[in-house]
mmCIF file with all atom_site columns, C-alpha atoms in Angstrom:
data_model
loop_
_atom_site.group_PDB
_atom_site.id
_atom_site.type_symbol
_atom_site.label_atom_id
_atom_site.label_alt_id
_atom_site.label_comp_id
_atom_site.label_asym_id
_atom_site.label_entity_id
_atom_site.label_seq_id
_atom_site.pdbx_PDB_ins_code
_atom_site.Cartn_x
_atom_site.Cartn_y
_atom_site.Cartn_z
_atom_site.occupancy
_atom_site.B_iso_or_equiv
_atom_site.pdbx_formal_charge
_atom_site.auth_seq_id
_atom_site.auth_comp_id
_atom_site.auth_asym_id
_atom_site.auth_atom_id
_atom_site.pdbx_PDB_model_num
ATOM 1   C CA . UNK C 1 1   ? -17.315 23.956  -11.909 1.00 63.00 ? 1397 UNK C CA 1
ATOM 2   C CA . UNK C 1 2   ? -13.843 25.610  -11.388 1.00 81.00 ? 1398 UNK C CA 1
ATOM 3   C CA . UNK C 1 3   ? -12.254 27.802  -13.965 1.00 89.00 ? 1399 UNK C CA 1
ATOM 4   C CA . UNK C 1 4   ? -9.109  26.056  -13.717 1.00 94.00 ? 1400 UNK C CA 1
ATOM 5   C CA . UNK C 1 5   ? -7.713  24.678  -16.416 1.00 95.00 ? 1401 UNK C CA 1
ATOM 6   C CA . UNK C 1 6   ? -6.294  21.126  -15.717 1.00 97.00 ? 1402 UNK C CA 1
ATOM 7   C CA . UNK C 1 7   ? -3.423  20.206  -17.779 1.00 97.00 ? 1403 UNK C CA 1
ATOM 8   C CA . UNK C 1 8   ? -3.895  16.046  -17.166 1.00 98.00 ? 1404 UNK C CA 1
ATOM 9   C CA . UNK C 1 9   ? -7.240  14.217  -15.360 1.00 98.00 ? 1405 UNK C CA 1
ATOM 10  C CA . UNK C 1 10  ? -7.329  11.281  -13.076 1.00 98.00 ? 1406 UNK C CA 1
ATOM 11  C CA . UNK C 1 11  ? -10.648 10.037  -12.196 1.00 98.00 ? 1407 UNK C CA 1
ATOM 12  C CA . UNK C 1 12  ? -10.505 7.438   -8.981  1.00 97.00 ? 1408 UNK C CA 1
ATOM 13  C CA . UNK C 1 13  ? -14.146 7.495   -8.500  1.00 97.00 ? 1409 UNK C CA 1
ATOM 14  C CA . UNK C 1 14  ? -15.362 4.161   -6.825  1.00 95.00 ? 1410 UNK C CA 1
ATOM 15  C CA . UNK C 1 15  ? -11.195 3.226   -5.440  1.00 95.00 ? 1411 UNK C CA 1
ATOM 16  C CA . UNK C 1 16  ? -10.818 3.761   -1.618  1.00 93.00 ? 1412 UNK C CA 1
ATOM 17  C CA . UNK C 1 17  ? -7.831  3.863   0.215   1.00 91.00 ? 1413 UNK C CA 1
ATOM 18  C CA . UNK C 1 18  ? -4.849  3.092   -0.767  1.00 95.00 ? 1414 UNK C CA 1
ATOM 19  C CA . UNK C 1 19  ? -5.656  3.723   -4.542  1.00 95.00 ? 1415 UNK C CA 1
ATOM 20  C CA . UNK C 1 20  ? -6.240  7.603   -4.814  1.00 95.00 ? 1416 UNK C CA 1
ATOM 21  C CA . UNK C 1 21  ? -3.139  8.576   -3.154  1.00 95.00 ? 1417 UNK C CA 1
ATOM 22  C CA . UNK C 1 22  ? -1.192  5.522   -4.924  1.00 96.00 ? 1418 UNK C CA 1
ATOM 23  C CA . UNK C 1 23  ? -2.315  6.571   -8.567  1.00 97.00 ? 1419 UNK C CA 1
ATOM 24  C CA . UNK C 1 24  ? -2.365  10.277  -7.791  1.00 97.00 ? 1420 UNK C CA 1
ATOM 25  C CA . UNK C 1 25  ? 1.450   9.761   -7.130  1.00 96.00 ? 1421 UNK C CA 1
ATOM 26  C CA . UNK C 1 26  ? 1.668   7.850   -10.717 1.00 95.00 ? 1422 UNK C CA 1
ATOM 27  C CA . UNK C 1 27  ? -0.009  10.615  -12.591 1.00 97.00 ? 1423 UNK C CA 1
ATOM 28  C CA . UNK C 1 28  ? 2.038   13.461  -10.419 1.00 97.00 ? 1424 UNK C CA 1
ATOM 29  C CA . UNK C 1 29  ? 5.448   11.979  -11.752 1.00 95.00 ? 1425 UNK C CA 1
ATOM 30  C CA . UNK C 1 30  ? 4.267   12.097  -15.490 1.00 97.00 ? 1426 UNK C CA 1
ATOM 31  C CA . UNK C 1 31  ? 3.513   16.150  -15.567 1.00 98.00 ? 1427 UNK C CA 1
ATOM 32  C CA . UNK C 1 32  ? 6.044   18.678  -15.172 1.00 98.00 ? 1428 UNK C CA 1
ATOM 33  C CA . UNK C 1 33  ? 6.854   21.230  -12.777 1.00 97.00 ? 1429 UNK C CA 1
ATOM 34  C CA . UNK C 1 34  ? 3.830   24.192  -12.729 1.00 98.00 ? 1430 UNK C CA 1
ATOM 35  C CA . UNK C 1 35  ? 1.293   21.862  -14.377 1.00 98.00 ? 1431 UNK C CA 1
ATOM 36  C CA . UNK C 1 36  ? -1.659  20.798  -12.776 1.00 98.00 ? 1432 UNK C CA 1
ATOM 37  C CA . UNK C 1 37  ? -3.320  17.706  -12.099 1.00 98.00 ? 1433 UNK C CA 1
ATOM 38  C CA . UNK C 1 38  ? -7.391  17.617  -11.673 1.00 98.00 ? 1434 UNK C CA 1
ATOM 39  C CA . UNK C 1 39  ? -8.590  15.020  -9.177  1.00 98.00 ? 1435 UNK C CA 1
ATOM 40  C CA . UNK C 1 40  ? -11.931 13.262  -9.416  1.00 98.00 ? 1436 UNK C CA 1
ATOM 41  C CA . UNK C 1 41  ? -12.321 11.074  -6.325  1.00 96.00 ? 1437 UNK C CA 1
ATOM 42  C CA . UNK C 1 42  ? -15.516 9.680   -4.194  1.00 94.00 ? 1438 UNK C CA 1
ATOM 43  C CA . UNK C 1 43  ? -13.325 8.259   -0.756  1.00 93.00 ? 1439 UNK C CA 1
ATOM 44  C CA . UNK C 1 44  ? -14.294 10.748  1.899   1.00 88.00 ? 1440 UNK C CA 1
ATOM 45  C CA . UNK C 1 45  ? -10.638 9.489   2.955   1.00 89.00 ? 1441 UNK C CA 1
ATOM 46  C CA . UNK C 1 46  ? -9.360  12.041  0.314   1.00 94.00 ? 1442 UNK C CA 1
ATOM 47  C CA . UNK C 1 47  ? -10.653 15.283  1.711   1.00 93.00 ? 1443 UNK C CA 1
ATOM 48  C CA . UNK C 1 48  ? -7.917  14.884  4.813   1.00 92.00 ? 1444 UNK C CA 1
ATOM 49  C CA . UNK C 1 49  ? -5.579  12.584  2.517   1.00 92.00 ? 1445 UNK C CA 1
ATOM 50  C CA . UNK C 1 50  ? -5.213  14.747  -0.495  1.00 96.00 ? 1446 UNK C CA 1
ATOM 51  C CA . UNK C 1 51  ? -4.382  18.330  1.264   1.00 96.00 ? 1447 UNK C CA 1
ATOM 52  C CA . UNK C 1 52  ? -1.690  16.505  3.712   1.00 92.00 ? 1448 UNK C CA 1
ATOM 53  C CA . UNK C 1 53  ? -0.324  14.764  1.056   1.00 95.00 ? 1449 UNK C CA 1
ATOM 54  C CA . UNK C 1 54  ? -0.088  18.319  -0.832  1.00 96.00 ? 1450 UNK C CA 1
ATOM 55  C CA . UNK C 1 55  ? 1.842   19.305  2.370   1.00 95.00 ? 1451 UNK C CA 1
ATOM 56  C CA . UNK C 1 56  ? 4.409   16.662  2.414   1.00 92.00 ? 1452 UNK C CA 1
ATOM 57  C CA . UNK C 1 57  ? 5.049   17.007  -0.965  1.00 94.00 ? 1453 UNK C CA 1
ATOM 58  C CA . UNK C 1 58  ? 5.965   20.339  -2.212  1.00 96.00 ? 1454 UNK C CA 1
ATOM 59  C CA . UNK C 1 59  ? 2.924   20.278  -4.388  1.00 97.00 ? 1455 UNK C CA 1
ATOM 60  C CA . UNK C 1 60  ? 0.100   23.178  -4.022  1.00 98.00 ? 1456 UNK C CA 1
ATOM 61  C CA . UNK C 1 61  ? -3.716  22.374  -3.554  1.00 97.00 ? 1457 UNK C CA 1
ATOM 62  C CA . UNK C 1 62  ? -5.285  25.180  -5.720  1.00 98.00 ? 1458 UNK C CA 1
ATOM 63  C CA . UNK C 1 63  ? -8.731  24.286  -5.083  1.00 97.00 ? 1459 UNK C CA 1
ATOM 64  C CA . UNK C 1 64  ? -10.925 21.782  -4.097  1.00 97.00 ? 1460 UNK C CA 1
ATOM 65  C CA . UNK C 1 65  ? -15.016 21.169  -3.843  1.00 96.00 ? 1461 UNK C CA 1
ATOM 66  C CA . UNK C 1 66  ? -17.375 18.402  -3.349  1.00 95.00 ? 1462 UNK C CA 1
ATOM 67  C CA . UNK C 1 67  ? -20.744 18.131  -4.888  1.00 94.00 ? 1463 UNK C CA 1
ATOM 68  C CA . UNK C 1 68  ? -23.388 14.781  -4.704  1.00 94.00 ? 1464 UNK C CA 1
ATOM 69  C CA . UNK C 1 69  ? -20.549 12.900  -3.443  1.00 92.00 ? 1465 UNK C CA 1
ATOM 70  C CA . UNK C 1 70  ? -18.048 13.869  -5.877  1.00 97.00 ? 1466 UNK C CA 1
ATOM 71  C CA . UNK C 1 71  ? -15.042 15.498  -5.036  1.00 97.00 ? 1467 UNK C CA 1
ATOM 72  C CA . UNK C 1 72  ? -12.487 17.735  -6.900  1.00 97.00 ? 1468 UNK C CA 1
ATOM 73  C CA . UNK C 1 73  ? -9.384  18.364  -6.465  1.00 98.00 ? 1469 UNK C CA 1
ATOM 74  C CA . UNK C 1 74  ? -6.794  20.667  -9.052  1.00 98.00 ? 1470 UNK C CA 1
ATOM 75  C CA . UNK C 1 75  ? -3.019  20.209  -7.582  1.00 98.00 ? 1471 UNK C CA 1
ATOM 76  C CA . UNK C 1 76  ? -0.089  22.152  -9.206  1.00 98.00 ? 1472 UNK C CA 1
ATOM 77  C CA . UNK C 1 77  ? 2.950   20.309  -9.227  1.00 97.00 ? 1473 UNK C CA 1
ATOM 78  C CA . UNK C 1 78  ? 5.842   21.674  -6.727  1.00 95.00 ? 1474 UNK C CA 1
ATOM 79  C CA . UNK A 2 1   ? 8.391   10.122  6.233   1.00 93.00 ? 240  UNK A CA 1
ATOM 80  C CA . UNK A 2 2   ? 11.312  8.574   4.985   1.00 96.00 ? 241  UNK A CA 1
ATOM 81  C CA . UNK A 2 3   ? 11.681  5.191   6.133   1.00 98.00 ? 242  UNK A CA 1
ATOM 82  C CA . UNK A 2 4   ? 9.222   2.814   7.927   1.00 98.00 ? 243  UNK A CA 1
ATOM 83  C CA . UNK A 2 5   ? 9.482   -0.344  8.818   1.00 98.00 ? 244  UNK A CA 1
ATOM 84  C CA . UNK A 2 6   ? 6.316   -2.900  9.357   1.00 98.00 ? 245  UNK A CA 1
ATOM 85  C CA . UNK A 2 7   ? 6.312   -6.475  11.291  1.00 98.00 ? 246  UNK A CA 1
ATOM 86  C CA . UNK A 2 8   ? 3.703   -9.107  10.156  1.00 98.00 ? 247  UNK A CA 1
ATOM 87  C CA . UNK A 2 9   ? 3.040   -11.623 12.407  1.00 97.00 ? 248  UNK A CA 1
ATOM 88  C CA . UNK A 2 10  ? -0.952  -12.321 11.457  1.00 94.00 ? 249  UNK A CA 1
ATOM 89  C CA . UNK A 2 11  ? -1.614  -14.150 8.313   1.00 95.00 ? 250  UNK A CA 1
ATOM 90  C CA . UNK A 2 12  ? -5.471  -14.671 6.959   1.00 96.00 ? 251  UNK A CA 1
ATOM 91  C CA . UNK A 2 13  ? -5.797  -12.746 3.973   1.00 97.00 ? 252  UNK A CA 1
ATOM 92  C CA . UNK A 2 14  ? -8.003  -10.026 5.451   1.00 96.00 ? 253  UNK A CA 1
ATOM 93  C CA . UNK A 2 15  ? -5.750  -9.109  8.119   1.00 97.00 ? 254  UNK A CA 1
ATOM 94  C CA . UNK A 2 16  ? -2.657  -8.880  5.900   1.00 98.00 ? 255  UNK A CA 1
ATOM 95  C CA . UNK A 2 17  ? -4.794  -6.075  4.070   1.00 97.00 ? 256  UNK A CA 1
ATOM 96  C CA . UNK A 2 18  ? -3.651  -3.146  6.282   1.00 97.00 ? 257  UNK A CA 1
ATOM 97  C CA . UNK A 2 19  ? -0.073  -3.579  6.164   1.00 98.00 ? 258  UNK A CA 1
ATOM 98  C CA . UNK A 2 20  ? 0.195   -3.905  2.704   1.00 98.00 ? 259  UNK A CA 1
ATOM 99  C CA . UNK A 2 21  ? -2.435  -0.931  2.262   1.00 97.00 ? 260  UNK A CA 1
ATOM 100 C CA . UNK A 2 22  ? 0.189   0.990   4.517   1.00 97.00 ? 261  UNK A CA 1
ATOM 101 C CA . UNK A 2 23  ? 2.774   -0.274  2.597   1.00 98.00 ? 262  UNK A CA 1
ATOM 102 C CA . UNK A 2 24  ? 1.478   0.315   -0.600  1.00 97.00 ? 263  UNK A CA 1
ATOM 103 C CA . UNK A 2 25  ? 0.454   4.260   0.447   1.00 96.00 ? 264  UNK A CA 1
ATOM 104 C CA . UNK A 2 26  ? 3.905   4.960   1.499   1.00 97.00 ? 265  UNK A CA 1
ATOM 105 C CA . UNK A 2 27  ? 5.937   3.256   -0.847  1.00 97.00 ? 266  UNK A CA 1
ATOM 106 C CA . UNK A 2 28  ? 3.792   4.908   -3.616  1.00 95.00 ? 267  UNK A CA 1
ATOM 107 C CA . UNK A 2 29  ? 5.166   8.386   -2.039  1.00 94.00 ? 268  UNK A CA 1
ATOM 108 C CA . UNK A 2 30  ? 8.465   7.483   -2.319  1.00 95.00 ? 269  UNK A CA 1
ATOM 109 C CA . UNK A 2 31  ? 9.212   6.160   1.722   1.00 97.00 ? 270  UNK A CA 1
ATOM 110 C CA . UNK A 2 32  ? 11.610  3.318   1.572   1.00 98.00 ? 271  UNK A CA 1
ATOM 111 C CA . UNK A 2 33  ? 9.750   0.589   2.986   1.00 98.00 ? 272  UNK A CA 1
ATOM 112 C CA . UNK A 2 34  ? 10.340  -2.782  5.087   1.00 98.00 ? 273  UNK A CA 1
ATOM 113 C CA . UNK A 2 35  ? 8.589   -5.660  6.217   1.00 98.00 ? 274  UNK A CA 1
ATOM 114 C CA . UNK A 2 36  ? 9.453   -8.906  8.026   1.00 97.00 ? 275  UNK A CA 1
ATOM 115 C CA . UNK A 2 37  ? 7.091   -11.315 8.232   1.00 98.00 ? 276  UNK A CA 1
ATOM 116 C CA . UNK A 2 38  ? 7.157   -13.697 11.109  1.00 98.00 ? 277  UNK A CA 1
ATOM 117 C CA . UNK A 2 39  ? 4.942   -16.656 13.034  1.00 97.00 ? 278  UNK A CA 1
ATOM 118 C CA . UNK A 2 40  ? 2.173   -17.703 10.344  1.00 97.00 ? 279  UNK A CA 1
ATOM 119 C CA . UNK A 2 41  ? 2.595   -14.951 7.937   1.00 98.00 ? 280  UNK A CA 1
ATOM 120 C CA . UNK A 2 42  ? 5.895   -16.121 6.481   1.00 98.00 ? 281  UNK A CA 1
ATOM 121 C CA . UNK A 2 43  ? 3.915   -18.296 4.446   1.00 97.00 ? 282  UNK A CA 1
ATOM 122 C CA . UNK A 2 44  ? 2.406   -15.297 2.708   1.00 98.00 ? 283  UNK A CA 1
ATOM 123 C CA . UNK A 2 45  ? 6.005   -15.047 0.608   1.00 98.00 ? 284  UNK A CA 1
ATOM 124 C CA . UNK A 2 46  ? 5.121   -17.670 -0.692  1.00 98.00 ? 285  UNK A CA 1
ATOM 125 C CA . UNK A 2 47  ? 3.772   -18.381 -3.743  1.00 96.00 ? 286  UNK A CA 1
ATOM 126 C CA . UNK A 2 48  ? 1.618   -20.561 -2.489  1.00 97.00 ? 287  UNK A CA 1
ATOM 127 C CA . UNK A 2 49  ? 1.205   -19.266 0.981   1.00 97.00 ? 288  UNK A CA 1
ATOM 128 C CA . UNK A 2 50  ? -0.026  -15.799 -0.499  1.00 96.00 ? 289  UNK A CA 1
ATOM 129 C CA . UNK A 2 51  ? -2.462  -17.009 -3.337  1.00 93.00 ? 290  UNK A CA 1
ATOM 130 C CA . UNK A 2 52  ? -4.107  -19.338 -0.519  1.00 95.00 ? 291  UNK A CA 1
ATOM 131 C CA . UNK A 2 53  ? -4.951  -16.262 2.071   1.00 96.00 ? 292  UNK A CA 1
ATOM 132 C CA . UNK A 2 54  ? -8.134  -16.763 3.113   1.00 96.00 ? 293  UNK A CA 1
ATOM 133 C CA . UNK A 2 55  ? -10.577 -15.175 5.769   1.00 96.00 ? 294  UNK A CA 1
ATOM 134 C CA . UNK A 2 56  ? -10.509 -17.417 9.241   1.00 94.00 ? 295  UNK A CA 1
ATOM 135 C CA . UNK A 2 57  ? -12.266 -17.225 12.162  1.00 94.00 ? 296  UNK A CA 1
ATOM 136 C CA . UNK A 2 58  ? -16.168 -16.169 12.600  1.00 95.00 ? 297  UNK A CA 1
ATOM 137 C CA . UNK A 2 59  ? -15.812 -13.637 8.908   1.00 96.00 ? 298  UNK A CA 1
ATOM 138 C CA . UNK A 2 60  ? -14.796 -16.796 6.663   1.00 96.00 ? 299  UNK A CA 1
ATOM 139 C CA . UNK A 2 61  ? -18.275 -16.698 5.025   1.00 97.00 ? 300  UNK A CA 1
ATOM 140 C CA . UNK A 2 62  ? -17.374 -13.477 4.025   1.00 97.00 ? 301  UNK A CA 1
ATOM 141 C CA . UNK A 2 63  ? -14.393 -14.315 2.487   1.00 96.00 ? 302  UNK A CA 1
ATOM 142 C CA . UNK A 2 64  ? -16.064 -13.658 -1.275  1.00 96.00 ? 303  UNK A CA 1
ATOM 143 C CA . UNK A 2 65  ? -17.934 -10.694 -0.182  1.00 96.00 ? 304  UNK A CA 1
ATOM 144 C CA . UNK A 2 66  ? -14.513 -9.037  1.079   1.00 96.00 ? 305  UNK A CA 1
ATOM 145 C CA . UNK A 2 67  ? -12.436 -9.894  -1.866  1.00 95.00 ? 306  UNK A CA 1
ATOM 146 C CA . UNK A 2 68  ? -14.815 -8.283  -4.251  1.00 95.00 ? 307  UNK A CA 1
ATOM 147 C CA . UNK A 2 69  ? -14.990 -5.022  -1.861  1.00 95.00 ? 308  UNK A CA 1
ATOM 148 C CA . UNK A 2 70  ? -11.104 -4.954  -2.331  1.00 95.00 ? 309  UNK A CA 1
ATOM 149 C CA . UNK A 2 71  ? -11.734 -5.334  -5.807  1.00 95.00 ? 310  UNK A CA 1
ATOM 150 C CA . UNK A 2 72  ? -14.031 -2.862  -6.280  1.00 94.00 ? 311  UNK A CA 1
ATOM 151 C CA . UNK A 2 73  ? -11.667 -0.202  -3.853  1.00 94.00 ? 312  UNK A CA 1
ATOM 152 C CA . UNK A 2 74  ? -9.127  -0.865  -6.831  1.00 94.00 ? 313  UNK A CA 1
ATOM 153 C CA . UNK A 2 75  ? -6.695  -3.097  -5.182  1.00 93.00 ? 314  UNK A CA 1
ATOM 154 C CA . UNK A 2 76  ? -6.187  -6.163  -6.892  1.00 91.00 ? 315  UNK A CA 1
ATOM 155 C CA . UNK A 2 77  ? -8.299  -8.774  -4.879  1.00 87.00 ? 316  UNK A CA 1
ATOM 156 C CA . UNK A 2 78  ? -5.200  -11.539 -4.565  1.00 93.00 ? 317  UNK A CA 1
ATOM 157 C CA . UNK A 2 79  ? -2.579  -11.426 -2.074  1.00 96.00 ? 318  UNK A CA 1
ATOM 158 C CA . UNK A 2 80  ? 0.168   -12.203 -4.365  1.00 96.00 ? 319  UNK A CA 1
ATOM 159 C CA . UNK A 2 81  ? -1.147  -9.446  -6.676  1.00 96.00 ? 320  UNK A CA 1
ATOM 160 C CA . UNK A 2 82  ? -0.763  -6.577  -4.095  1.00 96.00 ? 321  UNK A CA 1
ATOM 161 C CA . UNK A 2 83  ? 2.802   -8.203  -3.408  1.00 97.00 ? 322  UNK A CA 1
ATOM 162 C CA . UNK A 2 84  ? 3.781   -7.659  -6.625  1.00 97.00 ? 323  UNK A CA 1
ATOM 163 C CA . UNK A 2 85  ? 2.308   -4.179  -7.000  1.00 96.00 ? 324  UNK A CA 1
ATOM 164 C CA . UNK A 2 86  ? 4.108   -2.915  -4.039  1.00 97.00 ? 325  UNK A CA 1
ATOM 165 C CA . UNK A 2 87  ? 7.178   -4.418  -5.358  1.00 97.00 ? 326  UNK A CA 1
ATOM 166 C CA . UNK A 2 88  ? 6.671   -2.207  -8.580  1.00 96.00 ? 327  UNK A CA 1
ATOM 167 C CA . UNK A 2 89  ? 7.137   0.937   -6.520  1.00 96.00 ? 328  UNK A CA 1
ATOM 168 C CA . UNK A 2 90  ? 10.531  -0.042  -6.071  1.00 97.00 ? 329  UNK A CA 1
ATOM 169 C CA . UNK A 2 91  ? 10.637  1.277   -2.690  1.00 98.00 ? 330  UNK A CA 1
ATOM 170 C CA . UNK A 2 92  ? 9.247   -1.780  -0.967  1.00 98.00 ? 331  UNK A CA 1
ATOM 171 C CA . UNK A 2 93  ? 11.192  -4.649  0.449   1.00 98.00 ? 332  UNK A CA 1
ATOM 172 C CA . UNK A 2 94  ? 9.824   -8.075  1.930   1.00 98.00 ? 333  UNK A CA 1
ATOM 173 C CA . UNK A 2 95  ? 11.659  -10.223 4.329   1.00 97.00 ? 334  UNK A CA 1
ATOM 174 C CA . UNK A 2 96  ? 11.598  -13.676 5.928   1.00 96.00 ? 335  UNK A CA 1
ATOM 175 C CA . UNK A 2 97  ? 11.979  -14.167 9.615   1.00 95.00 ? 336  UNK A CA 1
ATOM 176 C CA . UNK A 2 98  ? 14.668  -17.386 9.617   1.00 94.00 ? 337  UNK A CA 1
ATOM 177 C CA . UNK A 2 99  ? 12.844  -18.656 12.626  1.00 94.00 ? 338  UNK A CA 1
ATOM 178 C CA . UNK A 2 100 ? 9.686   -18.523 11.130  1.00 95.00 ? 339  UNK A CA 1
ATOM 179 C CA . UNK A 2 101 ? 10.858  -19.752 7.659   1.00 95.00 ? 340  UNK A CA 1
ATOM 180 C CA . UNK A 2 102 ? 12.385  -22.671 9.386   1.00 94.00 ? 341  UNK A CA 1
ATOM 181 C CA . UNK A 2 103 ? 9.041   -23.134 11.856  1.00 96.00 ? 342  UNK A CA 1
ATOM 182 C CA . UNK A 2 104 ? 6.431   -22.691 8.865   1.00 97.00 ? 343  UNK A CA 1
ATOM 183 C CA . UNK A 2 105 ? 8.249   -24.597 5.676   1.00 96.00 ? 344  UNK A CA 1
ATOM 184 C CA . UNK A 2 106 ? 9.830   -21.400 3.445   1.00 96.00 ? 345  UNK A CA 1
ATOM 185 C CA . UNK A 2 107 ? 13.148  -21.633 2.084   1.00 96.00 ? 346  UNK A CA 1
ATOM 186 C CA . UNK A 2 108 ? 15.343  -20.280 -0.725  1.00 95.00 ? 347  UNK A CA 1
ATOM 187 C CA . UNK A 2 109 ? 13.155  -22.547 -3.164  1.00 97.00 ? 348  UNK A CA 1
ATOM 188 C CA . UNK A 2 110 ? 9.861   -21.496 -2.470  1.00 97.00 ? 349  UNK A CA 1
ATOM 189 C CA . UNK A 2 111 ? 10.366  -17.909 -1.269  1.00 98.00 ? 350  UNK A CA 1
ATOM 190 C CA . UNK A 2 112 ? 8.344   -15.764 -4.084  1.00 98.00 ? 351  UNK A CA 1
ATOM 191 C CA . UNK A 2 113 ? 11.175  -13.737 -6.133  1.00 98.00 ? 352  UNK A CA 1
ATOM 192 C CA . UNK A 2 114 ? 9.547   -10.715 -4.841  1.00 98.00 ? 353  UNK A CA 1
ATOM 193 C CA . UNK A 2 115 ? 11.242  -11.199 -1.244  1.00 98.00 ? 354  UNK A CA 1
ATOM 194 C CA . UNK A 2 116 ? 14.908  -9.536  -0.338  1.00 97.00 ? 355  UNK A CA 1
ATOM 195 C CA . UNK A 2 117 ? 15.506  -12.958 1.102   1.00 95.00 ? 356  UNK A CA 1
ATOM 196 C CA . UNK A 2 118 ? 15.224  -14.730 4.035   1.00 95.00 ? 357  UNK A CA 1
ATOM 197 C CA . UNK A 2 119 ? 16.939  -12.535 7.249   1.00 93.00 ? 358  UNK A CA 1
ATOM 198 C CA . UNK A 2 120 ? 17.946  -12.742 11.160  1.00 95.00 ? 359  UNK A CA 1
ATOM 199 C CA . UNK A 2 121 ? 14.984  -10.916 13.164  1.00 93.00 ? 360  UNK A CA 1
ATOM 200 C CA . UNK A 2 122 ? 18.270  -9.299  14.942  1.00 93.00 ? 361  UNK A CA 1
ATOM 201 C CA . UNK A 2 123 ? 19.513  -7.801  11.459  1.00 94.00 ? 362  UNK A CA 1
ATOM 202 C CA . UNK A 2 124 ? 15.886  -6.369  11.188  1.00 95.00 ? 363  UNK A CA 1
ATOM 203 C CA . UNK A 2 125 ? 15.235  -4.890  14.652  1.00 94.00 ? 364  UNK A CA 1
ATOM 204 C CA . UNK A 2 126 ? 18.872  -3.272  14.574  1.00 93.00 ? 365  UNK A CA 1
ATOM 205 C CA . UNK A 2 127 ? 19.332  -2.322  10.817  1.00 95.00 ? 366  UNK A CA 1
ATOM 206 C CA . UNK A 2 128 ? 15.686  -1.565  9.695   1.00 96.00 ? 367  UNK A CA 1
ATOM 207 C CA . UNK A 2 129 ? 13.305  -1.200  12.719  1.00 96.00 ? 368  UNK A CA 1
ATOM 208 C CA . UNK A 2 130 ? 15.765  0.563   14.991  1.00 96.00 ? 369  UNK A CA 1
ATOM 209 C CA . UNK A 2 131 ? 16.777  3.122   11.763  1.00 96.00 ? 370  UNK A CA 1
ATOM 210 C CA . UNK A 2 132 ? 13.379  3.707   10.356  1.00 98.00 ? 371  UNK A CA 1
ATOM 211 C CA . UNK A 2 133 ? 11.629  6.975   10.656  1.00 98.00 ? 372  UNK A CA 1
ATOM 212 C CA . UNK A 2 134 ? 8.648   4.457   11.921  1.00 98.00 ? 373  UNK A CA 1
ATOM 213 C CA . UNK A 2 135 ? 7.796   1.189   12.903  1.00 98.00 ? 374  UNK A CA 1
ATOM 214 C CA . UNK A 2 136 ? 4.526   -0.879  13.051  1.00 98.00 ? 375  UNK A CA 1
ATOM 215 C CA . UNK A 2 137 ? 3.378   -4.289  14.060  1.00 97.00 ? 376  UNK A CA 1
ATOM 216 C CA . UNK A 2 138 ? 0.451   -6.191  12.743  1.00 97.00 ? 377  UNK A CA 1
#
């Protein structure tokens, strides 16, 4: 469990690609520059997808962990 | 990447998946995208056309099996469906080939309102293939 403090959620568990990236870039737009955006996601496709998407972006990936086939993910917006 | 441009010549609802998918991941991150869809796959801007996409070939059976896999990966399991959601990003644009359209039965009256229209494949190669960032064929 991270000590971050998330300022919105998404939860994609069970979506595969193209979904997490797709809604991730919904719920990006509706925060505000600085906040930060907690990830719940089960697509192994994130763990590459996420980060470079991070990248292209502008935005930061603060921290991210996996556990029983969960994976987290806590992005501040650039 | 800013621009990319995609050419869909396959129809069959499963293989229309992955350029729409690709579609659908850029266009969600803000790339202007463009497709033309030529040979058989014309018929997917239709309303018709896309709504009856269905598995061919030897995977047919698993037409039903597939469509609640895409369900379940939280794309909506109809063809026209994912048109229309990757016409909602407002960065996605779907094209006729005139060839095609005239081969394969779409015109102006049955093109789905989704479609930019009906277009040269010589005003696509040179204005949006031969511009964009990328370009893909499926």
């Amino acid at each position: 469990m991270s000590d971050i403090k998330a300022n919105s959620k998404l939860d994609t568990s069970g979506k595969c690609c193209p979904m997490p990236i797709v809604e991730t870039n919904v719920a990006m737009k509706k925060i505000n520059s600085g906040e930060i955006l907690e990830i719940i996601a089960t697509d192994p496709g994130t763990l590459t997808d996420i980060p470079s998407w991070c990248e292209r972006t502008g935005h930061t990936l603060m921290e991210s962990g996996q556990s029983d086939g969960v994976i987290q993910f806590y992005v501040k917006k650039g | 990447m800013k621009s990319l441009a995609i050419v869909v010549r396959e129809d069959g609802y499963d293989k229309l998946l992955t350029p729409l998918a690709f579609a659908y991941l850029q266009g969600a991150e803000g790339t202007q995208v463009d497709l033309l869809f030529v040979n058989w796959a014309v018929r997917a801007l239709t309303e018709e056309g896309a709504k009856g996409q269905v598995i061919q070939g030897e995977h047919a059976a698993q037409d039903g099996w597939v469509r609640q896999q895409v369900e379940k990966a939280g794309l909506p399991p109809d063809i026209y469906d994912v048109i229309q959601a990757l016409k909602a990003t407002e960065n996605v644009n779907f094209y006729a080939c005139s060839l095609a359209s005239s081969i394969f039965g779409v015109n102006e009256d049955n093109l789905i309102p989704e479609a930019s229209g009906i277009v040269g494949a010589s005003w696509f190669l040179n204005e949006k293939a031969a511009k964009a960032e990328h370009c893909q064929y499926f």
